[in-house]
GROMACS .gro file of N, CA and C in nm:
model
  546
    1UNK      N    1   9.171   7.611  11.263
    1UNK     CA    2   9.201   7.530  11.152
    1UNK      C    3   9.310   7.644  11.109
    2UNK      N    4   9.429   7.653  11.071
    2UNK     CA    5   9.481   7.750  11.048
    2UNK      C    6   9.586   7.731  10.902
    3UNK      N    7   9.597   7.809  10.850
    3UNK     CA    8   9.655   7.781  10.680
    3UNK      C    9   9.760   7.666  10.725
    4UNK      N   10   9.832   7.692  10.805
    4UNK     CA   11   9.963   7.603  10.790
    4UNK      C   12   9.905   7.453  10.852
    5UNK      N   13   9.829   7.434  10.918
    5UNK     CA   14   9.716   7.309  10.961
    5UNK      C   15   9.660   7.266  10.807
    6UNK      N   16   9.613   7.349  10.707
    6UNK     CA   17   9.547   7.298  10.632
    6UNK      C   18   9.666   7.247  10.516
    7UNK      N   19   9.774   7.307  10.478
    7UNK     CA   20   9.872   7.300  10.450
    7UNK      C   21   9.963   7.142  10.510
    8UNK      N   22   9.987   7.117  10.594
    8UNK     CA   23  10.030   6.985  10.712
    8UNK      C   24   9.920   6.903  10.628
    9UNK      N   25   9.799   6.908  10.620
    9UNK     CA   26   9.720   6.769  10.583
    9UNK      C   27   9.753   6.803  10.419
   10UNK      N   28   9.714   6.891  10.319
   10UNK     CA   29   9.780   6.882  10.208
   10UNK      C   30   9.871   6.795  10.181
   11UNK      N   31   9.979   6.791  10.237
   11UNK     CA   32  10.121   6.730  10.203
   11UNK      C   33  10.114   6.582  10.217
   12UNK      N   34   9.994   6.505  10.273
   12UNK     CA   35   9.996   6.422  10.315
   12UNK      C   36   9.872   6.317  10.193
   13UNK      N   37   9.795   6.415  10.105
   13UNK     CA   38   9.743   6.337  10.007
   13UNK      C   39   9.821   6.358   9.869
   14UNK      N   40   9.827   6.242   9.791
   14UNK     CA   41   9.911   6.268   9.668
   14UNK      C   42   9.837   6.349   9.503
   15UNK      N   43   9.732   6.354   9.556
   15UNK     CA   44   9.684   6.438   9.467
   15UNK      C   45   9.713   6.623   9.487
   16UNK      N   46   9.667   6.651   9.580
   16UNK     CA   47   9.737   6.791   9.684
   16UNK      C   48   9.902   6.819   9.622
   17UNK      N   49   9.956   6.711   9.653
   17UNK     CA   50  10.101   6.671   9.701
   17UNK      C   51  10.154   6.713   9.541
   18UNK      N   52  10.088   6.649   9.434
   18UNK     CA   53  10.116   6.666   9.298
   18UNK      C   54  10.116   6.776   9.232
   19UNK      N   55   9.999   6.863   9.283
   19UNK     CA   56   9.990   7.017   9.283
   19UNK      C   57  10.100   7.130   9.310
   20UNK      N   58  10.113   7.054   9.430
   20UNK     CA   59  10.212   7.125   9.444
   20UNK      C   60  10.347   7.125   9.417
   21UNK      N   61  10.411   7.025   9.372
   21UNK     CA   62  10.530   6.911   9.292
   21UNK      C   63  10.487   6.995   9.166
   22UNK      N   64  10.433   7.036   9.122
   22UNK     CA   65  10.425   7.075   8.951
   22UNK      C   66  10.439   7.231   8.940
   23UNK      N   67  10.402   7.309   9.063
   23UNK     CA   68  10.461   7.460   9.069
   23UNK      C   69  10.565   7.481   9.105
   24UNK      N   70  10.628   7.595   9.037
   24UNK     CA   71  10.766   7.622   9.102
   24UNK      C   72  10.766   7.793   9.188
   25UNK      N   73  10.795   7.752   9.275
   25UNK     CA   74  10.857   7.837   9.452
   25UNK      C   75  10.825   8.002   9.363
   26UNK      N   76  10.907   8.016   9.202
   26UNK     CA   77  10.913   8.114   9.136
   26UNK      C   78  10.836   8.195   9.127
   27UNK      N   79  10.698   8.160   9.166
   27UNK     CA   80  10.599   8.253   9.116
   27UNK      C   81  10.561   8.327   9.212
   28UNK      N   82  10.653   8.366   9.352
   28UNK     CA   83  10.669   8.419   9.463
   28UNK      C   84  10.821   8.476   9.435
   29UNK      N   85  10.847   8.524   9.351
   29UNK     CA   86  10.994   8.583   9.297
   29UNK      C   87  10.948   8.721   9.291
   30UNK      N   88  10.991   8.829   9.388
   30UNK     CA   89  10.971   8.952   9.396
   30UNK      C   90  11.094   9.044   9.397
   31UNK      N   91  11.151   8.971   9.328
   31UNK     CA   92  11.294   9.082   9.346
   31UNK      C   93  11.324   9.249   9.316
   32UNK      N   94  11.185   9.246   9.224
   32UNK     CA   95  11.215   9.383   9.196
   32UNK      C   96  11.135   9.480   9.298
   33UNK      N   97  11.077   9.444   9.418
   33UNK     CA   98  10.998   9.492   9.442
   33UNK      C   99  11.047   9.482   9.663
   34UNK      N  100  11.141   9.343   9.673
   34UNK     CA  101  11.158   9.289   9.801
   34UNK      C  102  11.237   9.401   9.865
   35UNK      N  103  11.287   9.480   9.825
   35UNK     CA  104  11.360   9.587   9.915
   35UNK      C  105  11.239   9.674   9.989
   36UNK      N  106  11.132   9.700   9.908
   36UNK     CA  107  11.027   9.778  10.018
   36UNK      C  108  10.987   9.716  10.145
   37UNK      N  109  11.006   9.556  10.139
   37UNK     CA  110  10.983   9.505  10.269
   37UNK      C  111  11.076   9.490  10.360
   38UNK      N  112  11.212   9.552  10.321
   38UNK     CA  113  11.314   9.526  10.408
   38UNK      C  114  11.354   9.668  10.516
   39UNK      N  115  11.424   9.665  10.571
   39UNK     CA  116  11.521   9.785  10.619
   39UNK      C  117  11.655   9.755  10.614
   40UNK      N  118  11.677   9.912  10.647
   40UNK     CA  119  11.843   9.920  10.661
   40UNK      C  120  11.906   9.862  10.767
   41UNK      N  121  12.022   9.788  10.796
   41UNK     CA  122  12.096   9.786  10.967
   41UNK      C  123  12.082   9.911  11.064
   42UNK      N  124  12.114  10.036  10.945
   42UNK     CA  125  12.126  10.119  11.062
   42UNK      C  126  12.020  10.242  11.069
   43UNK      N  127  11.893  10.149  11.011
   43UNK     CA  128  11.764  10.291  11.015
   43UNK      C  129  11.694  10.223  11.163
   44UNK      N  130  11.626  10.313  11.192
   44UNK     CA  131  11.574  10.296  11.339
   44UNK      C  132  11.474  10.219  11.366
   45UNK      N  133  11.486  10.102  11.507
   45UNK     CA  134  11.373   9.964  11.439
   45UNK      C  135  11.209  10.031  11.446
   46UNK      N  136  11.188  10.147  11.484
   46UNK     CA  137  11.038  10.141  11.440
   46UNK      C  138  11.012  10.132  11.289
   47UNK      N  139  11.135  10.166  11.203
   47UNK     CA  140  11.139  10.179  11.036
   47UNK      C  141  11.078  10.012  11.012
   48UNK      N  142  11.149   9.944  11.084
   48UNK     CA  143  11.137   9.793  11.034
   48UNK      C  144  10.996   9.775  11.122
   49UNK      N  145  10.900   9.792  11.185
   49UNK     CA  146  10.791   9.741  11.246
   49UNK      C  147  10.682   9.831  11.166
   50UNK      N  148  10.722   9.958  11.117
   50UNK     CA  149  10.645  10.035  10.973
   50UNK      C  150  10.625   9.943  10.846
   51UNK      N  151  10.735   9.862  10.832
   51UNK     CA  152  10.780   9.799  10.685
   51UNK      C  153  10.636   9.690  10.703
   52UNK      N  154  10.679   9.604  10.842
   52UNK     CA  155  10.607   9.456  10.919
   52UNK      C  156  10.453   9.560  10.838
   53UNK      N  157  10.459   9.656  10.955
   53UNK     CA  158  10.278   9.694  10.928
   53UNK      C  159  10.206   9.700  10.785
   54UNK      N  160  10.292   9.792  10.728
   54UNK     CA  161  10.251   9.797  10.588
   54UNK      C  162  10.268   9.702  10.483
   55UNK      N  163  10.342   9.630  10.491
   55UNK     CA  164  10.315   9.471  10.401
   55UNK      C  165  10.272   9.371  10.462
   56UNK      N  166  10.194   9.397  10.581
   56UNK     CA  167  10.141   9.280  10.643
   56UNK      C  168  10.191   9.150  10.684
   57UNK      N  169  10.346   9.189  10.722
   57UNK     CA  170  10.383   9.087  10.743
   57UNK      C  171  10.458   9.105  10.851
   58UNK      N  172  10.492   8.952  10.919
   58UNK     CA  173  10.557   8.918  11.036
   58UNK      C  174  10.696   8.962  11.054
   59UNK      N  175  10.825   8.917  10.945
   59UNK     CA  176  10.918   8.934  10.946
   59UNK      C  177  10.954   9.066  10.873
   60UNK      N  178  11.085   9.109  10.936
   60UNK     CA  179  11.117   9.217  10.790
   60UNK      C  180  11.320   9.195  10.818
   61UNK      N  181  11.329   9.197  10.660
   61UNK     CA  182  11.485   9.148  10.678
   61UNK      C  183  11.555   9.278  10.657
   62UNK      N  184  11.654   9.290  10.792
   62UNK     CA  185  11.760   9.382  10.720
   62UNK      C  186  11.863   9.345  10.660
   63UNK      N  187  11.909   9.481  10.611
   63UNK     CA  188  12.042   9.479  10.488
   63UNK      C  189  12.130   9.555  10.510
   64UNK      N  190  12.223   9.557  10.419
   64UNK     CA  191  12.309   9.691  10.388
   64UNK      C  192  12.256   9.735  10.282
   65UNK      N  193  12.260   9.871  10.213
   65UNK     CA  194  12.238   9.919  10.100
   65UNK      C  195  12.341   9.869  10.005
   66UNK      N  196  12.461   9.876  10.035
   66UNK     CA  197  12.600   9.869   9.981
   66UNK      C  198  12.635   9.689   9.899
   67UNK      N  199  12.514   9.594   9.967
   67UNK     CA  200  12.475   9.432   9.946
   67UNK      C  201  12.368   9.432   9.849
   68UNK      N  202  12.302   9.496   9.851
   68UNK     CA  203  12.188   9.489   9.756
   68UNK      C  204  12.173   9.552   9.620
   69UNK      N  205  12.236   9.527   9.503
   69UNK     CA  206  12.243   9.640   9.371
   69UNK      C  207  12.160   9.585   9.273
   70UNK      N  208  12.200   9.600   9.140
   70UNK     CA  209  12.123   9.640   9.093
   70UNK      C  210  12.054   9.474   9.000
   71UNK      N  211  12.108   9.367   9.112
   71UNK     CA  212  12.037   9.255   9.075
   71UNK      C  213  11.876   9.210   9.079
   72UNK      N  214  11.873   9.355   9.169
   72UNK     CA  215  11.703   9.330   9.227
   72UNK      C  216  11.752   9.242   9.343
   73UNK      N  217  11.638   9.180   9.444
   73UNK     CA  218  11.666   9.091   9.548
   73UNK      C  219  11.775   9.170   9.663
   74UNK      N  220  11.760   9.102   9.800
   74UNK     CA  221  11.862   9.150   9.858
   74UNK      C  222  11.906   9.069   9.943
   75UNK      N  223  12.026   9.107  10.043
   75UNK     CA  224  12.109   9.014  10.077
   75UNK      C  225  12.089   9.031  10.246
   76UNK      N  226  11.999   8.955  10.301
   76UNK     CA  227  11.955   8.996  10.443
   76UNK      C  228  12.074   8.965  10.560
   77UNK      N  229  12.078   9.053  10.632
   77UNK     CA  230  12.173   9.028  10.735
   77UNK      C  231  12.169   8.950  10.873
   78UNK      N  232  11.995   9.021  10.853
   78UNK     CA  233  11.954   8.921  10.977
   78UNK      C  234  11.822   9.015  10.950
   79UNK      N  235  11.723   8.967  11.065
   79UNK     CA  236  11.574   8.944  11.079
   79UNK      C  237  11.521   9.014  11.160
   80UNK      N  238  11.443   9.080  11.167
   80UNK     CA  239  11.340   9.150  11.290
   80UNK      C  240  11.202   9.057  11.274
   81UNK      N  241  11.149   9.034  11.413
   81UNK     CA  242  11.033   8.970  11.367
   81UNK      C  243  10.952   9.031  11.445
   82UNK      N  244  10.756   9.015  11.464
   82UNK     CA  245  10.682   9.073  11.544
   82UNK      C  246  10.718   9.010  11.672
   83UNK      N  247  10.775   8.885  11.674
   83UNK     CA  248  10.775   8.831  11.784
   83UNK      C  249  10.871   8.878  11.880
   84UNK      N  250  10.987   9.000  11.838
   84UNK     CA  251  11.059   9.069  11.902
   84UNK      C  252  11.003   9.139  11.992
   85UNK      N  253  10.876   9.197  11.976
   85UNK     CA  254  10.807   9.284  12.045
   85UNK      C  255  10.742   9.254  12.200
   86UNK      N  256  10.740   9.115  12.175
   86UNK     CA  257  10.694   8.999  12.296
   86UNK      C  258  10.842   8.989  12.373
   87UNK      N  259  10.937   8.990  12.337
   87UNK     CA  260  11.061   8.995  12.405
   87UNK      C  261  11.072   9.080  12.477
   88UNK      N  262  11.062   9.231  12.407
   88UNK     CA  263  11.057   9.355  12.468
   88UNK      C  264  10.962   9.365  12.572
   89UNK      N  265  10.850   9.368  12.574
   89UNK     CA  266  10.756   9.320  12.678
   89UNK      C  267  10.795   9.248  12.799
   90UNK      N  268  10.847   9.125  12.756
   90UNK     CA  269  10.880   9.019  12.886
   90UNK      C  270  11.020   9.067  12.938
   91UNK      N  271  11.070   9.168  12.884
   91UNK     CA  272  11.246   9.229  12.944
   91UNK      C  273  11.168   9.340  12.982
   92UNK      N  274  11.055   9.401  13.021
   92UNK     CA  275  11.028   9.526  13.045
   92UNK      C  276  11.090   9.620  12.993
   93UNK      N  277  11.177   9.634  12.894
   93UNK     CA  278  11.290   9.695  12.816
   93UNK      C  279  11.252   9.789  12.684
   94UNK      N  280  11.108   9.892  12.697
   94UNK     CA  281  11.060   9.975  12.594
   94UNK      C  282  11.143  10.046  12.549
   95UNK      N  283  11.264  10.123  12.630
   95UNK     CA  284  11.335  10.147  12.574
   95UNK      C  285  11.462  10.145  12.453
   96UNK      N  286  11.424  10.009  12.419
   96UNK     CA  287  11.517   9.969  12.312
   96UNK      C  288  11.465   9.976  12.176
   97UNK      N  289  11.288  10.023  12.184
   97UNK     CA  290  11.248  10.037  12.122
   97UNK      C  291  11.307  10.181  12.006
   98UNK      N  292  11.357  10.276  12.042
   98UNK     CA  293  11.445  10.390  11.998
   98UNK      C  294  11.589  10.317  11.945
   99UNK      N  295  11.651  10.222  11.950
   99UNK     CA  296  11.757  10.180  11.901
   99UNK      C  297  11.734  10.198  11.756
  100UNK      N  298  11.864  10.144  11.701
  100UNK     CA  299  11.874  10.124  11.488
  100UNK      C  300  11.806  10.006  11.543
  101UNK      N  301  11.791   9.895  11.428
  101UNK     CA  302  11.781   9.768  11.411
  101UNK      C  303  11.898   9.684  11.415
  102UNK      N  304  12.042   9.754  11.416
  102UNK     CA  305  12.157   9.691  11.420
  102UNK      C  306  12.171   9.694  11.560
  103UNK      N  307  12.146   9.803  11.651
  103UNK     CA  308  12.159   9.781  11.786
  103UNK      C  309  12.045   9.695  11.865
  104UNK      N  310  11.966   9.703  11.824
  104UNK     CA  311  11.815   9.579  11.873
  104UNK      C  312  11.912   9.485  11.853
  105UNK      N  313  11.924   9.420  11.735
  105UNK     CA  314  11.976   9.273  11.697
  105UNK      C  315  12.090   9.234  11.793
  106UNK      N  316  12.168   9.366  11.819
  106UNK     CA  317  12.282   9.294  11.900
  106UNK      C  318  12.233   9.271  12.080
  107UNK      N  319  12.127   9.383  12.109
  107UNK     CA  320  12.041   9.352  12.229
  107UNK      C  321  11.970   9.261  12.245
  108UNK      N  322  11.922   9.207  12.105
  108UNK     CA  323  11.819   9.070  12.129
  108UNK      C  324  11.868   8.944  12.142
  109UNK      N  325  12.042   8.975  12.085
  109UNK     CA  326  12.113   8.834  12.083
  109UNK      C  327  12.207   8.830  12.223
  110UNK      N  328  12.197   8.904  12.289
  110UNK     CA  329  12.251   8.890  12.413
  110UNK      C  330  12.164   8.856  12.545
  111UNK      N  331  12.002   8.907  12.517
  111UNK     CA  332  11.897   8.807  12.610
  111UNK      C  333  11.903   8.715  12.555
  112UNK      N  334  11.879   8.634  12.443
  112UNK     CA  335  11.853   8.516  12.399
  112UNK      C  336  11.987   8.422  12.426
  113UNK      N  337  12.085   8.487  12.436
  113UNK     CA  338  12.229   8.390  12.469
  113UNK      C  339  12.175   8.307  12.597
  114UNK      N  340  12.121   8.376  12.691
  114UNK     CA  341  12.114   8.297  12.831
  114UNK      C  342  11.973   8.226  12.780
  115UNK      N  343  11.890   8.256  12.711
  115UNK     CA  344  11.764   8.167  12.676
  115UNK      C  345  11.821   8.007  12.602
  116UNK      N  346  11.778   7.924  12.682
  116UNK     CA  347  11.870   7.779  12.648
  116UNK      C  348  11.745   7.714  12.517
  117UNK      N  349  11.592   7.731  12.554
  117UNK     CA  350  11.532   7.725  12.504
  117UNK      C  351  11.535   7.739  12.340
  118UNK      N  352  11.545   7.887  12.305
  118UNK     CA  353  11.589   7.958  12.201
  118UNK      C  354  11.718   7.860  12.182
  119UNK      N  355  11.840   7.895  12.211
  119UNK     CA  356  11.966   7.790  12.164
  119UNK      C  357  11.929   7.702  12.123
  120UNK      N  358  11.859   7.596  12.148
  120UNK     CA  359  11.807   7.483  12.110
  120UNK      C  360  11.755   7.475  11.966
  121UNK      N  361  11.623   7.548  11.974
  121UNK     CA  362  11.567   7.590  11.854
  121UNK      C  363  11.640   7.616  11.705
  122UNK      N  364  11.743   7.702  11.776
  122UNK     CA  365  11.861   7.770  11.670
  122UNK      C  366  11.894   7.598  11.603
  123UNK      N  367  11.926   7.564  11.714
  123UNK     CA  368  12.030   7.421  11.649
  123UNK      C  369  11.946   7.350  11.570
  124UNK      N  370  11.840   7.312  11.638
  124UNK     CA  371  11.723   7.205  11.576
  124UNK      C  372  11.719   7.286  11.418
  125UNK      N  373  11.666   7.406  11.378
  125UNK     CA  374  11.648   7.483  11.213
  125UNK      C  375  11.797   7.430  11.168
  126UNK      N  376  11.872   7.445  11.240
  126UNK     CA  377  12.023   7.444  11.132
  126UNK      C  378  12.012   7.558  11.054
  127UNK      N  379  11.988   7.683  11.169
  127UNK     CA  380  12.003   7.822  11.058
  127UNK      C  381  12.102   7.915  11.137
  128UNK      N  382  12.115   8.003  11.044
  128UNK     CA  383  12.164   8.088  11.071
  128UNK      C  384  12.086   8.230  11.102
  129UNK      N  385  12.049   8.309  11.030
  129UNK     CA  386  11.992   8.405  11.050
  129UNK      C  387  11.872   8.400  10.953
  130UNK      N  388  11.879   8.378  10.845
  130UNK     CA  389  11.710   8.348  10.775
  130UNK      C  390  11.724   8.177  10.728
  131UNK      N  391  11.581   8.144  10.703
  131UNK     CA  392  11.524   8.028  10.700
  131UNK      C  393  11.507   8.071  10.503
  132UNK      N  394  11.574   7.971  10.404
  132UNK     CA  395  11.514   7.989  10.272
  132UNK      C  396  11.517   7.919  10.157
  133UNK      N  397  11.423   7.902  10.113
  133UNK     CA  398  11.375   7.810  10.004
  133UNK      C  399  11.485   7.865   9.860
  134UNK      N  400  11.512   7.778   9.786
  134UNK     CA  401  11.543   7.817   9.607
  134UNK      C  402  11.414   7.882   9.513
  135UNK      N  403  11.436   7.977   9.465
  135UNK     CA  404  11.295   7.957   9.388
  135UNK      C  405  11.285   7.891   9.256
  136UNK      N  406  11.389   7.807   9.265
  136UNK     CA  407  11.386   7.686   9.149
  136UNK      C  408  11.303   7.573   9.187
  137UNK      N  409  11.296   7.550   9.313
  137UNK     CA  410  11.214   7.436   9.387
  137UNK      C  411  11.092   7.504   9.392
  138UNK      N  412  11.020   7.349   9.373
  138UNK     CA  413  10.852   7.325   9.399
  138UNK      C  414  10.759   7.441   9.515
  139UNK      N  415  10.663   7.419   9.485
  139UNK     CA  416  10.595   7.456   9.593
  139UNK      C  417  10.565   7.363   9.708
  140UNK      N  418  10.584   7.239   9.675
  140UNK     CA  419  10.569   7.165   9.730
  140UNK      C  420  10.734   7.115   9.880
  141UNK      N  421  10.840   7.154   9.807
  141UNK     CA  422  10.961   7.122   9.888
  141UNK      C  423  10.919   7.323   9.979
  142UNK      N  424  10.886   7.401   9.942
  142UNK     CA  425  10.890   7.527   9.974
  142UNK      C  426  10.775   7.498  10.136
  143UNK      N  427  10.644   7.459  10.080
  143UNK     CA  428  10.586   7.390  10.172
  143UNK      C  429  10.659   7.264  10.296
  144UNK      N  430  10.743   7.179  10.247
  144UNK     CA  431  10.763   7.089  10.337
  144UNK      C  432  10.870   7.193  10.447
  145UNK      N  433  10.957   7.245  10.391
  145UNK     CA  434  11.060   7.364  10.457
  145UNK      C  435  10.981   7.462  10.561
  146UNK      N  436  10.891   7.479  10.503
  146UNK     CA  437  10.781   7.627  10.569
  146UNK      C  438  10.747   7.503  10.744
  147UNK      N  439  10.677   7.411  10.729
  147UNK     CA  440  10.654   7.280  10.787
  147UNK      C  441  10.763   7.269  10.897
  148UNK      N  442  10.848   7.225  10.817
  148UNK     CA  443  10.982   7.213  10.905
  148UNK      C  444  11.039   7.278  11.048
  149UNK      N  445  11.033   7.406  10.961
  149UNK     CA  446  11.059   7.537  11.015
  149UNK      C  447  11.022   7.584  11.158
  150UNK      N  448  10.900   7.545  11.154
  150UNK     CA  449  10.770   7.592  11.237
  150UNK      C  450  10.804   7.747  11.249
  151UNK      N  451  10.793   7.803  11.142
  151UNK     CA  452  10.769   7.976  11.109
  151UNK      C  453  10.688   7.980  11.041
  152UNK      N  454  10.637   8.140  11.084
  152UNK     CA  455  10.497   8.140  10.988
  152UNK      C  456  10.546   8.169  10.841
  153UNK      N  457  10.652   8.214  10.804
  153UNK     CA  458  10.714   8.244  10.668
  153UNK      C  459  10.878   8.226  10.687
  154UNK      N  460  10.908   8.204  10.533
  154UNK     CA  461  11.030   8.161  10.498
  154UNK      C  462  11.077   8.266  10.353
  155UNK      N  463  11.187   8.276  10.350
  155UNK     CA  464  11.256   8.350  10.194
  155UNK      C  465  11.253   8.238  10.117
  156UNK      N  466  11.214   8.290  10.017
  156UNK     CA  467  11.288   8.239   9.862
  156UNK      C  468  11.397   8.336   9.819
  157UNK      N  469  11.478   8.236   9.815
  157UNK     CA  470  11.623   8.281   9.764
  157UNK      C  471  11.648   8.243   9.575
  158UNK      N  472  11.712   8.310   9.577
  158UNK     CA  473  11.752   8.279   9.430
  158UNK      C  474  11.937   8.265   9.392
  159UNK      N  475  11.977   8.143   9.380
  159UNK     CA  476  12.084   8.102   9.371
  159UNK      C  477  12.142   8.157   9.218
  160UNK      N  478  12.062   8.197   9.120
  160UNK     CA  479  12.147   8.315   9.009
  160UNK      C  480  12.214   8.411   9.064
  161UNK      N  481  12.124   8.497   9.154
  161UNK     CA  482  12.187   8.621   9.209
  161UNK      C  483  12.235   8.616   9.349
  162UNK      N  484  12.215   8.491   9.439
  162UNK     CA  485  12.260   8.514   9.552
  162UNK      C  486  12.149   8.594   9.625
  163UNK      N  487  12.059   8.601   9.660
  163UNK     CA  488  11.952   8.705   9.710
  163UNK      C  489  11.821   8.655   9.739
  164UNK      N  490  11.771   8.725   9.851
  164UNK     CA  491  11.653   8.706   9.874
  164UNK      C  492  11.546   8.787   9.757
  165UNK      N  493  11.461   8.716   9.746
  165UNK     CA  494  11.364   8.739   9.621
  165UNK      C  495  11.247   8.743   9.658
  166UNK      N  496  11.195   8.706   9.760
  166UNK     CA  497  11.041   8.692   9.872
  166UNK      C  498  11.015   8.665   9.967
  167UNK      N  499  10.967   8.649  10.044
  167UNK     CA  500  10.886   8.604  10.153
  167UNK      C  501  10.716   8.557  10.152
  168UNK      N  502  10.778   8.409  10.175
  168UNK     CA  503  10.630   8.359  10.174
  168UNK      C  504  10.588   8.311  10.313
  169UNK      N  505  10.447   8.252  10.257
  169UNK     CA  506  10.393   8.223  10.391
  169UNK      C  507  10.291   8.112  10.342
  170UNK      N  508  10.244   8.061  10.447
  170UNK     CA  509  10.128   7.906  10.418
  170UNK      C  510  10.063   7.960  10.339
  171UNK      N  511   9.961   8.082  10.393
  171UNK     CA  512   9.861   8.131  10.299
  171UNK      C  513   9.867   8.148  10.182
  172UNK      N  514  10.004   8.256  10.189
  172UNK     CA  515  10.082   8.259  10.025
  172UNK      C  516  10.017   8.120   9.905
  173UNK      N  517  10.105   8.022   9.961
  173UNK     CA  518  10.124   7.903   9.896
  173UNK      C  519   9.947   7.823   9.879
  174UNK      N  520   9.905   7.837   9.982
  174UNK     CA  521   9.753   7.778   9.928
  174UNK      C  522   9.663   7.853   9.874
  175UNK      N  523   9.662   8.015   9.858
  175UNK     CA  524   9.612   8.104   9.796
  175UNK      C  525   9.627   8.016   9.618
  176UNK      N  526   9.755   8.032   9.588
  176UNK     CA  527   9.842   7.986   9.471
  176UNK      C  528   9.776   7.867   9.431
  177UNK      N  529   9.756   7.783   9.480
  177UNK     CA  530   9.686   7.657   9.469
  177UNK      C  531   9.565   7.587   9.499
  178UNK      N  532   9.493   7.670   9.508
  178UNK     CA  533   9.376   7.667   9.630
  178UNK      C  534   9.274   7.614   9.487
  179UNK      N  535   9.280   7.652   9.372
  179UNK     CA  536   9.180   7.673   9.259
  179UNK      C  537   9.169   7.500   9.182
  180UNK      N  538   9.333   7.480   9.220
  180UNK     CA  539   9.361   7.347   9.133
  180UNK      C  540   9.314   7.228   9.253
  181UNK      N  541   9.317   7.271   9.401
  181UNK     CA  542   9.278   7.161   9.508
  181UNK      C  543   9.134   7.121   9.518
  182UNK      N  544   9.049   7.217   9.466
  182UNK     CA  545   8.889   7.231   9.482
  182UNK      C  546   8.855   7.161   9.370
   0.00000   0.00000   0.00000
């Protein structure tokens, strides 16, 4: 039984749904430190892997320094994921680990363009590069979006600054509300 399973069950009950509806996703706003959990597009791919390891995350947004300024937050141009390592192994292309983030993303897209299942999933999620929820939304909305996306983590965005300000998992949501549910 995982955190995502627990969250799915919690959304089915009125009391736990009310708790989630009463709290803002803004609690996960990390606009001041989110750049530390990202990597520049021209950085080596191994830097993205190091960032994921250091932040204990399965995703790392790729950004351009020019787009992430004094407002805080970041503008993600794409995402590197721990599951990308599975693709590297399956394709037996360990050499791509020496590429820059941009070069790796281009390689990944060329490999995935031939994968019909992946293309259908992308269409079903109706997403481009990232799935996000606005910081002003409730934890209930965030939880629904996380479950609907079938992803482990989604991005928290801020309409005020048009930037990504956080990365949220089902575990993060549950830790935030657990005291109120017990």
